[in-house]
Amino acid sequence: MYSQGLQDAKGGQEPEGLLKAFQKRIDNEEKIEPRDWMPEAYRKTLIRQMSQHAHSEIVGQLPEGNWITRAPTLKRKMILLAKVQDEAGHGLYIYSATETLGISRDEMTRQLLSGEAKYSSIFNYPTPSWADMGAIGWLVDGAAIMNQVPLCRASYGPYARSMVRICKEESFHQRQGYDIMTVLARGSRAQKKMAQDALNRFWWPALMMFGPSDKDSTHSAQSMQWKIKRFSNDDLRQKFIDATVPQAEHLGLTIPDKDLKWNEERGHYDFGEIDWQEFIQVIKGNGPCNKQRLAARQKAHDEGEWVRKAAEIYQQNQQDTV
Amino acid sequence: MKLYEIFIRAKSGLNHRHVGSLHAADPQMALQNARDVYTRREEGVSIWVVEAAAITASNPEQSEAWFDPAADKIYRHPTFYPLDEEVDNM
Ligand SMILES: [Fe+2]
Ligand SMILES: [Fe+2]
């Protein structure tokens, strides 16, 4: 997801004929592969969207990693560990797909650590409670699925293929989250309160994951035309709300939105205004945990320095002995 | 570190299939990483790792010149040859 529709797409001067032929391939649902001709703007937009997506998977490990050592049972610990490991895998699939567009892994890492590249706003919220692991799996991975399923048909082959792998793994993530919420919601009063509290804190940030409202999202049209986006931000958000509200009701949990109500005529839920000011602040780096998240990535990068060095020396030695 | 392309055989009887790439210092490390990255859910019974630099690929800009000549050789397909009804299937 995770790109949140912030990418831009300004084209340079390219031969009309090539551009037309390219668009025709896309209109015919043909996939574009790494060595095919593509407009520079398409390449740039994809690099931005895909690297943001990969960064989100990587940074997304942090809020949940926070609970691995204190998961309530061994079973929960193993599940959480597997889930977080999957997210690392997702990051790697997408980084590898992004590299086919001509950007190096090192450059992407540099952009993340320098703050130049964005990642999903959702991972800048803290996870003070075990119930947050439930809310994240259920809502955050749930929102990610809404966004990623259409990306399985994205026009860029390597991106689409990595999404197919990822989507297969995401449903486990969402289910284990809902399972945590179910156990808490059916537990003691204190446990139910924990579940409700996590829902209260994660509901609105989860809705923001779909990016700005369509009326403020300037680059969507081009991305739609290129088929690296299939549904608008608002459409996906509505889809997510419609799917999630009954799930909350089923657990006896209350969505923290007093304007939320079923609209018979539209066949959708109406919902309250999103606090876009908060969204912009978090994207800008002023969310509750932005600094902490980047500092954690930087620390991991620095502490891994000797491993990368050792690997390089090893590689050199191997070559020398041949 | 070098870029390796990863190929996985999902089960015996199937071809190895390209699944993605990763970075490693040597083929052994590439294999170990590939196992962790690409086969966490029994996706494979065999892995090939190939240094990306060792792959020579056809040029997509010449794909017409390369692949189109096959299009007009329809006599390579069985349906090019009509069969009398009595013979039916062959
Ligand atoms: Fe993921
Ligand atoms: Fe996930």
XYZ file of C-alpha atoms and ligand atoms in Angstrom:
414
model
C 0.000 0.000 0.000
C 1.724 1.957 1.474
C 2.525 4.224 -1.378
C -0.614 6.133 -0.337
C -0.868 7.728 -3.777
C 1.743 10.363 -3.106
C 3.914 9.609 -6.110
C 4.133 12.083 -8.918
C 4.372 11.427 -12.595
C 5.806 14.172 -14.694
C 6.822 13.007 -18.124
C 9.650 14.387 -20.218
C 9.806 14.540 -23.993
C 9.529 11.104 -25.465
C 8.695 9.934 -28.989
C 4.942 10.050 -29.499
C 4.972 6.735 -31.340
C 6.668 4.851 -28.524
C 4.390 6.386 -25.928
C 1.304 5.407 -27.904
C 2.526 1.860 -28.467
C 3.318 1.584 -24.762
C -0.142 2.739 -23.716
C -1.681 0.351 -26.198
C 0.143 -2.566 -24.622
C -1.151 -1.515 -21.222
C -4.700 -1.073 -22.518
C -4.473 -4.622 -23.875
C -3.537 -5.824 -20.369
C -0.078 -6.836 -21.555
C 2.552 -6.874 -18.823
C 5.583 -4.638 -19.076
C 8.833 -6.453 -18.319
C 12.137 -4.987 -17.079
C 13.941 -4.636 -20.386
C 10.954 -3.362 -22.365
C 10.835 0.261 -23.401
C 8.873 2.352 -20.911
C 8.341 6.088 -20.424
C 10.720 7.616 -17.893
C 7.782 8.856 -15.848
C 6.367 5.330 -15.644
C 9.717 4.045 -14.438
C 10.078 6.841 -11.892
C 6.548 6.498 -10.591
C 7.002 2.773 -10.180
C 10.352 3.155 -8.439
C 8.787 5.571 -6.014
C 5.651 3.534 -5.402
C 7.436 0.191 -5.138
C 10.288 1.403 -2.949
C 7.797 3.101 -0.620
C 5.926 -0.158 -0.502
C 9.099 -2.139 0.277
C 10.162 0.354 2.945
C 6.724 0.020 4.533
C 7.108 -3.740 4.782
C 10.492 -3.325 6.440
C 9.550 -0.527 8.836
C 6.282 -2.359 9.445
C 8.216 -5.022 11.318
C 9.042 -2.595 14.112
C 5.680 -1.991 15.825
C 5.088 -5.750 15.980
C 8.688 -6.686 16.702
C 8.101 -4.748 19.894
C 5.941 -7.622 21.194
C 7.886 -10.694 20.132
C 9.735 -11.013 23.431
C 6.601 -10.480 25.504
C 3.909 -12.309 23.600
C 1.508 -13.865 26.123
C 2.107 -17.496 25.114
C 4.665 -19.520 23.196
C 2.082 -20.146 20.468
C 1.449 -16.411 20.030
C 5.164 -15.775 20.027
C 5.795 -18.283 17.238
C 2.922 -16.846 15.190
C 4.099 -13.277 15.637
C 7.652 -14.233 14.782
C 6.468 -15.924 11.579
C 4.331 -12.911 10.696
C 7.153 -10.431 11.206
C 9.492 -12.668 9.224
C 6.950 -12.639 6.389
C 7.020 -8.838 6.389
C 10.799 -8.932 5.999
C 10.239 -11.317 3.095
C 7.682 -8.951 1.555
C 10.201 -6.147 1.733
C 12.771 -8.326 -0.011
C 10.403 -9.468 -2.788
C 9.535 -5.867 -3.592
C 13.079 -4.534 -3.294
C 14.184 -7.206 -5.728
C 11.352 -6.283 -8.117
C 12.236 -2.577 -7.817
C 15.870 -3.241 -8.637
C 14.763 -4.469 -12.078
C 13.880 -0.833 -12.821
C 17.507 0.205 -12.496
C 17.781 1.489 -8.922
C 20.198 -0.250 -6.545
C 19.305 -1.704 -3.177
C 21.896 0.508 -1.526
C 20.324 3.604 -3.010
C 16.888 2.584 -1.768
C 18.278 1.976 1.718
C 19.960 5.356 1.620
C 16.690 7.056 0.645
C 14.844 5.377 3.499
C 17.426 6.215 6.139
C 17.846 9.815 4.986
C 14.094 10.330 5.229
C 13.879 11.122 1.506
C 11.673 8.129 0.832
C 8.363 7.736 2.581
C 6.734 4.685 4.055
C 3.185 4.074 5.205
C 2.014 6.504 7.886
C 0.463 3.677 9.904
C 3.796 2.399 11.187
C 4.460 5.640 13.007
C 1.904 4.812 15.680
C 2.995 3.165 18.939
C 1.991 -0.321 20.073
C 1.767 -0.080 23.865
C -0.629 -3.010 24.298
C -0.752 -6.678 23.268
C -4.175 -5.999 21.763
C -2.418 -3.758 19.247
C -1.007 -6.928 17.665
C -4.596 -7.972 17.102
C -5.661 -4.588 15.752
C -2.671 -4.404 13.418
C -3.174 -7.845 11.921
C -6.889 -7.363 11.541
C -6.998 -3.729 10.383
C -3.571 -2.848 9.009
C -2.965 -6.096 7.169
C -6.638 -6.050 6.238
C -6.239 -2.625 4.643
C -3.026 -3.769 2.972
C -4.871 -6.701 1.416
C -7.549 -4.385 -0.014
C -4.816 -2.426 -1.694
C -2.558 -5.279 -2.718
C -5.097 -7.597 -4.305
C -5.671 -5.225 -7.262
C -1.892 -4.737 -7.505
C -1.596 -8.415 -8.414
C -2.811 -7.196 -11.819
C -0.472 -4.193 -11.976
C 0.963 -3.589 -15.432
C 4.583 -4.047 -14.355
C 5.306 -7.769 -14.363
C 7.804 -8.042 -11.496
C 5.592 -5.895 -9.237
C 2.487 -7.906 -10.035
C 4.288 -11.205 -9.426
C 5.659 -10.086 -6.065
C 2.135 -9.022 -5.084
C 0.774 -12.472 -5.890
C 3.265 -14.008 -3.455
C 2.539 -11.375 -0.839
C -1.231 -11.666 -1.033
C -0.988 -15.403 -0.432
C 0.783 -14.671 2.839
C -1.315 -11.712 3.972
C -4.486 -13.592 4.769
C -2.663 -15.459 7.520
C -1.635 -12.071 8.913
C -5.152 -10.743 8.990
C -6.623 -13.890 10.452
C -4.119 -14.205 13.260
C -4.870 -10.566 14.139
C -8.613 -11.152 14.171
C -7.998 -14.263 16.231
C -6.170 -12.211 18.872
C -9.062 -9.729 18.901
C -11.599 -12.554 19.172
C -9.915 -14.094 22.193
C -9.645 -10.714 23.910
C -13.190 -9.644 23.032
C -14.538 -12.869 24.527
C -12.277 -12.741 27.551
C -12.478 -10.887 30.838
C -13.767 -7.335 31.058
C -10.229 -6.047 31.182
C -9.329 -8.006 28.034
C -12.359 -6.719 26.172
C -11.386 -3.234 27.175
C -7.905 -3.794 25.769
C -9.368 -4.901 22.446
C -11.696 -1.899 22.282
C -8.877 0.460 23.174
C -6.665 -0.923 20.393
C -9.507 -0.567 17.901
C -10.058 3.013 19.054
C -6.438 3.907 18.415
C -5.928 2.051 15.135
C -9.226 2.613 13.329
C -8.615 6.095 11.964
C -4.925 5.585 11.144
C -5.942 2.407 9.275
C -8.407 4.428 7.167
C -5.617 6.894 6.368
C -3.567 4.051 4.882
C -5.582 4.394 1.682
C -4.106 7.824 1.133
C -5.669 11.224 0.541
C -9.254 11.566 -0.558
C -9.770 11.361 -4.342
C -10.523 15.061 -4.564
C -7.045 15.821 -3.162
C -5.148 13.015 -4.827
C -3.482 14.616 -7.826
C -1.582 11.734 -9.371
C -4.191 9.029 -9.388
C -5.417 9.544 -12.957
C -2.049 8.842 -14.552
C -1.445 5.823 -12.315
C -4.873 4.485 -13.238
C -4.114 4.940 -16.926
C -0.863 3.037 -16.460
C -2.678 0.369 -14.470
C -0.369 0.569 -11.508
C -3.455 1.580 -9.590
C -6.826 0.002 -10.277
C -9.177 1.589 -7.786
C -9.274 5.057 -6.304
C -8.227 5.708 -2.700
C -11.799 6.447 -1.660
C -13.199 3.341 -3.343
C -10.728 1.097 -1.556
C -11.350 2.845 1.753
C -15.099 2.339 1.381
C -14.559 -1.310 0.516
C -12.450 -1.762 3.619
C -15.017 -0.095 5.880
C -17.874 -2.126 4.441
C -15.951 -5.344 5.015
C -14.680 -4.484 8.498
C -17.696 -3.028 10.296
C -19.592 -6.349 10.443
C -16.426 -8.045 11.725
C -16.251 -5.555 14.597
C -19.949 -5.986 15.338
C -19.509 -9.728 15.409
C -17.006 -9.332 18.254
C -19.184 -6.812 20.080
C -16.607 -4.079 19.512
C -17.560 -0.515 18.640
C -16.028 1.378 15.720
C -14.980 4.770 17.135
C -16.994 6.852 14.670
C -20.303 8.360 15.735
C -21.184 9.179 12.124
C -20.841 5.606 10.998
C -24.103 4.196 9.724
C -25.392 1.926 7.003
C -26.740 3.828 4.007
C -29.428 1.682 2.442
C -29.567 3.777 -0.700
C -25.841 3.711 -1.413
C -25.424 0.157 -0.213
C -22.404 1.324 1.772
C -21.558 2.622 5.220
C -21.410 6.385 5.629
C -18.568 7.448 7.864
C -17.153 10.508 9.598
C -14.534 12.964 8.386
C -10.939 11.777 8.538
C -8.494 14.074 10.316
C -6.330 14.880 7.280
C -4.252 17.291 9.298
C -3.033 14.386 11.395
C -2.313 12.372 8.239
C -0.228 15.172 6.727
C 1.702 15.628 9.953
C 2.542 11.922 10.202
C 3.612 11.801 6.534
C 5.775 14.865 7.122
C 7.633 13.082 9.889
C 5.802 14.455 12.892
C 3.840 11.360 13.910
C 4.201 9.831 17.366
C 6.990 7.391 16.374
C 8.589 8.658 13.144
C 11.917 9.452 14.759
C 11.957 6.247 16.746
C 11.273 4.123 13.646
C 14.014 5.707 11.560
C 16.430 5.566 14.471
C 15.716 1.837 14.841
C 16.359 1.262 11.119
C 19.550 3.298 11.288
C 20.736 1.339 14.306
C 20.038 -1.978 12.591
C 21.876 -0.743 9.505
C 24.881 0.403 11.509
C 25.029 -2.755 13.572
C 24.868 -4.848 10.413
C 27.824 -3.023 8.916
C 30.389 -5.595 10.069
C 28.284 -8.429 8.650
C 28.132 -6.764 5.227
C 31.860 -6.089 5.388
C 32.640 -9.672 6.386
C 30.486 -10.964 3.526
C 32.334 -8.771 1.071
C 35.739 -9.883 2.290
C 34.560 -13.489 2.141
C 33.381 -12.953 -1.425
C 36.763 -11.464 -2.308
C 38.597 -14.409 -0.749
C 36.431 -16.890 -2.638
C 37.302 -15.177 -5.926
C 40.996 -15.096 -5.090
C 41.133 -18.825 -4.418
C 39.498 -19.730 -7.744
C 27.536 -8.391 -2.856
C 26.340 -9.985 -6.051
C 22.861 -10.254 -7.440
C 21.560 -13.803 -7.826
C 18.450 -14.887 -9.712
C 16.498 -17.588 -7.902
C 14.718 -20.533 -9.533
C 12.538 -22.969 -7.619
C 11.088 -26.366 -8.468
C 7.720 -26.461 -6.732
C 7.566 -30.248 -6.724
C 9.260 -33.074 -8.518
C 8.065 -33.371 -12.085
C 7.895 -29.595 -12.621
C 10.450 -27.215 -14.106
C 12.425 -24.823 -11.989
C 10.758 -21.450 -12.257
C 12.129 -17.964 -11.753
C 10.796 -16.426 -8.517
C 12.923 -13.329 -7.933
C 16.406 -12.308 -6.937
C 18.530 -11.564 -3.905
C 21.990 -10.415 -2.885
C 24.664 -12.761 -1.568
C 28.411 -13.065 -1.278
C 28.583 -16.516 -2.853
C 26.297 -19.221 -4.241
C 26.076 -21.002 -0.897
C 24.837 -17.887 0.844
C 22.452 -17.261 -2.035
C 20.996 -20.737 -1.555
C 20.538 -20.266 2.177
C 18.933 -16.861 1.721
C 16.709 -18.190 -1.054
C 15.453 -20.912 1.244
C 14.473 -18.358 3.891
C 13.052 -15.772 1.512
C 11.275 -17.922 -1.054
C 10.338 -21.238 0.580
C 8.852 -20.457 3.988
C 5.694 -22.343 3.092
C 6.927 -25.440 1.319
C 7.001 -23.666 -2.040
C 9.834 -25.810 -3.282
C 11.793 -29.021 -3.255
C 14.808 -27.699 -5.156
C 16.499 -24.331 -5.624
C 18.830 -23.042 -8.334
C 20.765 -19.831 -7.847
C 22.396 -18.151 -10.823
C 24.521 -15.048 -10.764
C 22.441 -12.433 -12.597
C 25.526 -11.313 -14.500
C 25.875 -14.792 -15.987
C 22.529 -14.616 -17.786
C 22.472 -13.645 -21.446
C 19.038 -12.526 -22.547
C 17.420 -11.822 -25.899
C 16.765 -8.205 -26.679
C 13.095 -7.198 -26.389
C 13.586 -4.539 -29.060
C 14.419 -7.269 -31.533
C 11.665 -9.582 -30.453
C 9.764 -9.150 -33.736
C 12.769 -10.141 -35.803
C 13.448 -13.018 -33.478
C 10.072 -14.507 -32.861
C 7.778 -13.444 -35.680
C 9.200 -15.835 -38.296
C 7.538 -18.634 -36.340
C 4.112 -17.077 -36.892
C 3.801 -17.915 -40.591
C 4.979 -21.508 -40.274
C 1.577 -22.847 -39.526
C 2.484 -26.128 -41.234
C 4.317 -26.932 -38.006
C 0.982 -27.445 -36.320
C -1.137 -30.570 -36.735
C -4.271 -28.535 -37.456
C -2.665 -27.451 -40.765
C -3.465 -30.902 -42.139
C -7.127 -31.650 -42.731
C -8.253 -35.163 -41.960
C -11.035 -37.056 -43.678
C -13.983 -37.393 -41.381
C -13.733 -41.186 -41.411
C -10.288 -40.997 -39.880
C -11.581 -38.494 -37.308
C -8.746 -38.285 -34.831
C -5.022 -38.591 -35.185
Fe 3.323 -7.393 4.178
Fe 1.268 -8.451 6.451
